[in-house]
Amino acid sequence: MLDYSLAFDSPWFLALLALVPLVWLLTFRSLSGLGGARRLLALAVRTVVLVLIVMALAEAQYVRTSDRMTVIYVLDESLSVPEADRRWMTEYVNASVAQHRDREREDRAGVVVFGREAAVEVPPYDFELKMPPTIESTLDPQYSNLAGAMKLARALFPHDSSKRLVLLTDGNENLGDARQQARALVESGVGIDVVPIHLASRGEVAVEKLILPSDVRRGQPFNLRVVLNRDAPESNPAPIGGKLRIVRKSSDREETLAAQDIELPPGKRVLTVREEIDQPDFYTYEARFIPDDPASDAMPQNNRGTTFTYVRGRGQVLLIEDWQSPGEFDHLVERLRNENLEVTVQPSDQLFSSLAELQRYDTVILANVPRSSGENANNISHFSDEQIDMLVQNTHELGSGLIMMGGPNSFGAGGWTNTELEKAMPVDFQVKSPKVVPVGALALVIDRSGSMSGEKIELSKVAAVEAAKVMGPRDSIGVVAFDTQAIWTVPMQPVQDPARIANMIGRLTSSGGTNMYPAMLEAHQALQNVDASVKHMILLTDGHTNGTGYVELARQARRLKMTVSCVAIGVDAEQNQLMDVAQAGGGKFYSVQNPAAIPRIFIREARRIARPLILEDPGGMTPQMVFPHEMIKGVSRNLPPITGLVLTTVKSNNLVEVSLASPKPTERANATILASWTYGLGKAVAWTTDAGRRWATQWTGWENYDKLFSQIVRWSMRPTGDGGKFTLASDVRDGKAQLVVTALDQDDTFLNFLSMAGSVVGPDMEPIDVDFRQTAPGRYVGEFDAQTSGSYFVIVNPGAGQTPLRTGINVGYSDEFRDRETNEPLLRSLAGLTPTGGQPGQYIDQISGADAATIAEINPFRRDLPKATASQDIWHLLVLGAACLFFADVFVRRVHVDLAWVAPLAVRVRERVLRRQQAVPEGEVMSRLRSRKAQIGEQIEQRRASTRFEPVDDVHVQPGALQEQGAPSREAKQPAASSARGVAVEEVQPEQETYTSRLLKAKKQVWEERNKEKR
């Protein structure tokens, strides 16, 4: 039901209505000349204008008031609520709405569900609500964000009804602040009812945390403490048995520190392990409890806890080499170790799998490593996009060094073009000089027959896209697909817009038979017509192909300096024929059983077209010093010559510093040998020649070899050494990670007012900036969100000239698995809040699992909240009306209107009305009309009969005489009688002369006069 009223936002302006009597007093005499009626009319109009203006100043509003009610039920779908209780909540909602919703008032009901985020399960509507036992919304149930659900529900409320939330939850929120959100709701008039979900008492064991000292040092014993918590139901307070296992991980090593059987009584228990670290490294500790009886532990997700620590020492270097060329950098490794650097060599087929594995190293060297390498489909190793991101984040966010060393498999020649790694390097891997001719062309011939449907064709498209990414803007690519005929998916063209080429490849679909020859011929002709120094073709098929002449076409391509490689998917492909084609074409043959290997094969094969990026001169090229960088400080200017390097292009960035360059090519931007820059918190170095195996053979015996390469490595490394007087501690609570730094100088005096900053890389590899604030002398605190389970790697820069501090934080499981009791204090406080203008909410206590229909007794649609009001500003309409009436006021005073005609007009109107009221009935009127019509008809017939003439033979009519039936002759002016044959002629009386006859007579007279004049 709706009520309508008028309200004012600024009602004090209504005091101006007191001017109305004053207006009448001042203007009554001045308007006396208008007469009585006009004066009163003018004063009335003027009064209305004044009232409208005053109401507009008071900001008048049109208000509608409604007693309709909207109730939104908020259901907790997190994992802390058992499945049976979640089904019970839907039953409760259905019963509550069915019993209490007032259909006549058109009350509305809606449902919001929540876990980590909130979702609208049922929008608020005014029809019957019937929820299924399970919800349809997709949620992350490992967290409870009650505040987010309340905020979403508030946004759903319509403006034209009273508003109430009904919360069905255990109250164990671990994201957001429900109290703060509830206060905002009640201030806006929203009522809050609470139906608590009581969690049944059950056996539960949790590894709450692992505690390490904040200042673990090399060779110094310390205690590792494990905090366990046992919740036991009252019915079974006996201890439970199990095994606690504690392990320590560092790099690729794992050691078991403890593995013992324990018994846990109810309550908390702290176990201590004495520990000592002899080697500097980044260490991870993990504690796991395994119960003897799994049924005694309700949630196994919280049986594991981890923590990190970092022990400093000498600088650690990770050198990654191509697994196909082991020992290529042994000489460099030996010389660096002689310079007191700890070097770990890792082959490219045994790469790191997590960011944690990189934390022990202060710099990473990619030593002539291709992105993808291997001889066949079964042994191809490949840097995934995730691993590349780890390398980049380890440098940019965590301050590690990154060095790429040259060789025929490095930089752009190694397939690193258009990767995130290229962004981290001080040089681009593409040659952008206009003096360099196009370097390569690649033609992909892909089977699109019906047998390639599904995973095969999708991975083939991914492979084609990845191959295009490896290529530079001067390279050309073409993709021709075939079934029984050849279809160009991507016509041969330069790779200037990889995104556009990727879209074209994405349209590839599978259908039809198999005939590879037309497509192979098309690709052969396209490669023959393109201007490139290296031309390569890749054939891919999964079945038998029709036609012949493949081997001969491959030989012809080889003679034209093209190469052909073949990829056979599955056992159904003609492997022998494809092997012969690859051998004739000078390429490689790959037999693939798992289609997932296709992208790696394509990337490896695409490297063939990058060979022109390598510049070799057997005569030697002597490097030249360009900039006196710290890396070449103290190095002799008489550098030994090199015989080759990988061409690159220096980035257009002021941070890039080129220290060494080659005299060839003449384009200096492409002749870089040694370049460096600061990338984020770390440093990146590009060394485009090798370390002495192939191009720099004369350098291995050079007296400055050790000094140069050790200075390059040391410059790129994280600052190493003892942490000094800085200590870093961390803690995780309520989805927040807190970092605490204590800073002392050499005299153990607090260091104050430091400019401290931190950076964190989370499990999603996204960087997080941390701001520190000083909270006490020498104490600095920073905080960041740590809501996602996983490892967080932290680096803190205490200030200029200080060694960065590193640590790690592991969030083993969500707080959802920590809370095992209903948070009744929170829920009662929410229900006790009083909304503005209404009554406090209801705490609807119940026993979990009871009949929902009997519990839904309290009416959430009760009318104890303020009615909803909807207002609309109307002051602008009042101003418009006042303006219009102002002109009416002017019209009344300035224009005199004579109203004497009004009375006669009124009399005439009155008379006409009376005549109509006294009119004869309709039937009599019609009869009179018919009678009059008959009379007129008779008169016409009589007149026609009286003008008829009978024929008379002896009567002679004078020529020119005009005789008409019923009309007299113009010449017969008098009545005449004829006695011929005794027939009497009736005398014809002339009729009245008409207007037309007079015109004819005048006209005849004029013509007669003209004829007389002519005579």
mmCIF file of C-alpha atoms in Angstrom, residues 782-959:
data_model
loop_
_atom_site.group_PDB
_atom_site.id
_atom_site.type_symbol
_atom_site.label_atom_id
_atom_site.label_comp_id
_atom_site.label_asym_id
_atom_site.label_seq_id
_atom_site.Cartn_x
_atom_site.Cartn_y
_atom_site.Cartn_z
ATOM 1 C CA GLY A 782 54.550 -3.850 6.991
ATOM 2 C CA GLU A 783 51.437 -5.781 6.061
ATOM 3 C CA PHE A 784 49.945 -7.394 2.975
ATOM 4 C CA ASP A 785 47.036 -9.687 2.078
ATOM 5 C CA ALA A 786 47.858 -13.393 2.307
ATOM 6 C CA GLN A 787 44.472 -14.967 1.735
ATOM 7 C CA THR A 788 45.539 -17.519 -0.864
ATOM 8 C CA SER A 789 47.186 -20.723 0.273
ATOM 9 C CA GLY A 790 50.738 -21.144 -0.978
ATOM 10 C CA SER A 791 54.227 -19.676 -0.718
ATOM 11 C CA TYR A 792 54.965 -15.945 -0.448
ATOM 12 C CA PHE A 793 58.533 -14.774 -1.061
ATOM 13 C CA VAL A 794 59.545 -11.523 0.576
ATOM 14 C CA ILE A 795 62.445 -9.166 0.053
ATOM 15 C CA VAL A 796 62.864 -6.044 2.195
ATOM 16 C CA ASN A 797 65.254 -3.232 1.344
ATOM 17 C CA PRO A 798 66.210 -1.524 4.645
ATOM 18 C CA GLY A 799 67.633 1.493 2.862
ATOM 19 C CA ALA A 800 70.469 2.759 0.696
ATOM 20 C CA GLY A 801 73.685 0.789 1.191
ATOM 21 C CA GLN A 802 72.006 -1.917 3.302
ATOM 22 C CA THR A 803 71.825 -5.605 2.495
ATOM 23 C CA PRO A 804 68.288 -6.652 1.489
ATOM 24 C CA LEU A 805 66.491 -8.992 3.858
ATOM 25 C CA ARG A 806 64.770 -12.082 2.510
ATOM 26 C CA THR A 807 62.259 -14.488 3.939
ATOM 27 C CA GLY A 808 59.370 -16.675 2.941
ATOM 28 C CA ILE A 809 55.888 -17.180 4.298
ATOM 29 C CA ASN A 810 53.813 -20.247 3.632
ATOM 30 C CA VAL A 811 50.050 -20.234 4.099
ATOM 31 C CA GLY A 812 49.383 -23.944 4.389
ATOM 32 C CA TYR A 813 45.614 -23.823 4.661
ATOM 33 C CA SER A 814 42.811 -21.344 5.024
ATOM 34 C CA ASP A 815 41.523 -20.154 8.384
ATOM 35 C CA GLU A 816 38.332 -21.918 7.362
ATOM 36 C CA PHE A 817 39.980 -25.087 8.676
ATOM 37 C CA ARG A 818 41.034 -23.493 11.960
ATOM 38 C CA ASP A 819 37.627 -22.477 13.325
ATOM 39 C CA ARG A 820 35.651 -25.367 14.742
ATOM 40 C CA GLU A 821 33.045 -23.639 16.926
ATOM 41 C CA THR A 822 30.163 -21.306 16.141
ATOM 42 C CA ASN A 823 31.107 -17.669 16.709
ATOM 43 C CA GLU A 824 28.061 -16.874 18.819
ATOM 44 C CA PRO A 825 29.387 -13.580 20.285
ATOM 45 C CA LEU A 826 29.692 -12.133 16.785
ATOM 46 C CA LEU A 827 26.286 -13.364 15.676
ATOM 47 C CA ARG A 828 24.502 -12.110 18.802
ATOM 48 C CA SER A 829 26.119 -8.702 18.411
ATOM 49 C CA LEU A 830 24.900 -8.495 14.793
ATOM 50 C CA ALA A 831 21.339 -9.419 15.752
ATOM 51 C CA GLY A 832 21.349 -6.913 18.629
ATOM 52 C CA LEU A 833 22.015 -3.905 16.407
ATOM 53 C CA THR A 834 19.069 -1.485 16.201
ATOM 54 C CA PRO A 835 18.310 -0.098 12.733
ATOM 55 C CA THR A 836 17.478 3.554 12.399
ATOM 56 C CA GLY A 837 13.780 4.026 13.125
ATOM 57 C CA GLY A 838 13.150 0.324 13.824
ATOM 58 C CA GLN A 839 13.504 -2.494 16.335
ATOM 59 C CA PRO A 840 16.568 -4.748 16.939
ATOM 60 C CA GLY A 841 16.844 -7.978 15.020
ATOM 61 C CA GLN A 842 16.035 -11.464 16.269
ATOM 62 C CA TYR A 843 18.530 -14.157 17.258
ATOM 63 C CA ILE A 844 16.644 -17.253 16.081
ATOM 64 C CA ASP A 845 18.399 -19.981 18.022
ATOM 65 C CA GLN A 846 17.909 -23.526 16.825
ATOM 66 C CA ILE A 847 19.405 -26.961 16.914
ATOM 67 C CA SER A 848 21.189 -27.837 13.701
ATOM 68 C CA GLY A 849 19.280 -30.460 11.765
ATOM 69 C CA ALA A 850 15.902 -29.815 13.381
ATOM 70 C CA ASP A 851 12.757 -29.551 11.303
ATOM 71 C CA ALA A 852 13.006 -26.309 9.344
ATOM 72 C CA ALA A 853 9.243 -25.729 9.218
ATOM 73 C CA THR A 854 8.874 -25.757 13.005
ATOM 74 C CA ILE A 855 11.873 -23.480 13.518
ATOM 75 C CA ALA A 856 10.715 -20.828 11.039
ATOM 76 C CA GLU A 857 8.323 -19.361 13.596
ATOM 77 C CA ILE A 858 9.716 -15.851 13.866
ATOM 78 C CA ASN A 859 8.369 -13.815 11.009
ATOM 79 C CA PRO A 860 11.152 -12.032 9.123
ATOM 80 C CA PHE A 861 8.442 -10.111 7.216
ATOM 81 C CA ARG A 862 7.165 -8.473 10.427
ATOM 82 C CA ARG A 863 6.483 -4.716 10.260
ATOM 83 C CA ASP A 864 8.896 -3.379 12.916
ATOM 84 C CA LEU A 865 11.111 -1.425 10.550
ATOM 85 C CA PRO A 866 10.573 2.075 9.174
ATOM 86 C CA LYS A 867 8.410 2.194 6.095
ATOM 87 C CA ALA A 868 10.165 2.741 2.837
ATOM 88 C CA THR A 869 9.908 6.195 1.392
ATOM 89 C CA ALA A 870 10.715 7.237 -2.132
ATOM 90 C CA SER A 871 11.014 10.952 -2.770
ATOM 91 C CA GLN A 872 11.276 12.952 -5.939
ATOM 92 C CA ASP A 873 12.365 16.574 -6.191
ATOM 93 C CA ILE A 874 9.626 18.837 -7.563
ATOM 94 C CA TRP A 875 11.155 22.276 -6.888
ATOM 95 C CA HIS A 876 12.005 22.701 -10.572
ATOM 96 C CA LEU A 877 8.326 22.133 -11.469
ATOM 97 C CA LEU A 878 7.288 24.713 -8.865
ATOM 98 C CA VAL A 879 9.700 27.258 -10.358
ATOM 99 C CA LEU A 880 8.265 26.568 -13.813
ATOM 100 C CA GLY A 881 4.722 27.045 -12.513
ATOM 101 C CA ALA A 882 5.683 30.305 -10.738
ATOM 102 C CA ALA A 883 7.212 31.635 -13.961
ATOM 103 C CA CYS A 884 4.052 30.870 -15.925
ATOM 104 C CA LEU A 885 1.807 32.478 -13.291
ATOM 105 C CA PHE A 886 4.050 35.534 -13.246
ATOM 106 C CA PHE A 887 3.051 36.223 -16.848
ATOM 107 C CA ALA A 888 -0.593 35.709 -15.833
ATOM 108 C CA ASP A 889 -0.108 38.370 -13.126
ATOM 109 C CA VAL A 890 1.267 40.800 -15.726
ATOM 110 C CA PHE A 891 -1.615 39.997 -18.099
ATOM 111 C CA VAL A 892 -4.295 40.684 -15.441
ATOM 112 C CA ARG A 893 -2.777 44.034 -14.495
ATOM 113 C CA ARG A 894 -1.868 45.322 -17.989
ATOM 114 C CA VAL A 895 -4.650 43.997 -20.235
ATOM 115 C CA HIS A 896 -8.284 45.121 -19.819
ATOM 116 C CA VAL A 897 -10.746 42.564 -21.105
ATOM 117 C CA ASP A 898 -14.374 43.780 -21.717
ATOM 118 C CA LEU A 899 -16.680 41.089 -20.459
ATOM 119 C CA ALA A 900 -19.970 42.694 -21.551
ATOM 120 C CA TRP A 901 -20.358 40.036 -24.220
ATOM 121 C CA VAL A 902 -20.318 37.300 -21.674
ATOM 122 C CA ALA A 903 -23.916 37.840 -20.409
ATOM 123 C CA PRO A 904 -25.607 37.826 -23.875
ATOM 124 C CA LEU A 905 -23.552 34.811 -24.872
ATOM 125 C CA ALA A 906 -24.668 33.021 -21.768
ATOM 126 C CA VAL A 907 -28.313 33.863 -22.543
ATOM 127 C CA ARG A 908 -28.058 32.529 -26.085
ATOM 128 C CA VAL A 909 -26.386 29.357 -24.936
ATOM 129 C CA ARG A 910 -29.095 28.918 -22.339
ATOM 130 C CA GLU A 911 -31.850 29.376 -24.904
ATOM 131 C CA ARG A 912 -30.296 26.880 -27.269
ATOM 132 C CA VAL A 913 -30.019 24.360 -24.548
ATOM 133 C CA LEU A 914 -33.691 24.866 -23.662
ATOM 134 C CA ARG A 915 -34.778 24.440 -27.285
ATOM 135 C CA ARG A 916 -32.917 21.184 -27.518
ATOM 136 C CA GLN A 917 -34.535 19.999 -24.366
ATOM 137 C CA GLN A 918 -38.021 20.827 -25.807
ATOM 138 C CA ALA A 919 -37.421 19.295 -29.240
ATOM 139 C CA VAL A 920 -40.074 16.911 -30.743
ATOM 140 C CA PRO A 921 -39.492 13.233 -30.739
ATOM 141 C CA GLU A 922 -37.374 11.802 -33.482
ATOM 142 C CA GLY A 923 -40.267 9.859 -35.118
ATOM 143 C CA GLU A 924 -42.447 12.963 -35.685
ATOM 144 C CA VAL A 925 -39.549 14.850 -37.248
ATOM 145 C CA MET A 926 -38.994 12.063 -39.774
ATOM 146 C CA SER A 927 -42.676 11.916 -40.761
ATOM 147 C CA ARG A 928 -42.755 15.670 -41.413
ATOM 148 C CA LEU A 929 -39.673 15.378 -43.583
ATOM 149 C CA ARG A 930 -41.230 12.580 -45.633
ATOM 150 C CA SER A 931 -44.498 14.582 -46.112
ATOM 151 C CA ARG A 932 -42.639 17.674 -47.246
ATOM 152 C CA LYS A 933 -40.627 15.602 -49.667
ATOM 153 C CA ALA A 934 -43.812 14.159 -51.236
ATOM 154 C CA GLN A 935 -45.327 17.646 -51.696
ATOM 155 C CA ILE A 936 -42.265 18.919 -53.485
ATOM 156 C CA GLY A 937 -42.292 15.881 -55.782
ATOM 157 C CA GLU A 938 -45.928 16.502 -56.796
ATOM 158 C CA GLN A 939 -45.211 20.139 -57.574
ATOM 159 C CA ILE A 940 -42.345 19.163 -59.868
ATOM 160 C CA GLU A 941 -44.519 16.675 -61.802
ATOM 161 C CA GLN A 942 -47.327 19.214 -62.294
ATOM 162 C CA ARG A 943 -44.902 21.755 -63.617
ATOM 163 C CA ARG A 944 -43.438 19.320 -66.127
ATOM 164 C CA ALA A 945 -46.911 18.398 -67.424
ATOM 165 C CA SER A 946 -47.984 22.024 -67.920
ATOM 166 C CA THR A 947 -45.006 22.802 -70.186
ATOM 167 C CA ARG A 948 -45.550 19.973 -72.754
ATOM 168 C CA PHE A 949 -46.621 20.861 -76.449
ATOM 169 C CA GLU A 950 -48.718 18.763 -78.834
ATOM 170 C CA PRO A 951 -47.491 18.660 -82.473
ATOM 171 C CA VAL A 952 -49.631 20.912 -84.853
ATOM 172 C CA ASP A 953 -48.980 20.619 -88.570
ATOM 173 C CA ASP A 954 -50.355 24.066 -89.620
ATOM 174 C CA VAL A 955 -48.481 26.025 -87.029
ATOM 175 C CA HIS A 956 -45.509 27.824 -88.553
ATOM 176 C CA VAL A 957 -42.707 28.766 -86.286
ATOM 177 C CA GLN A 958 -40.707 31.730 -87.355
ATOM 178 C CA PRO A 959 -37.038 31.009 -88.005
#
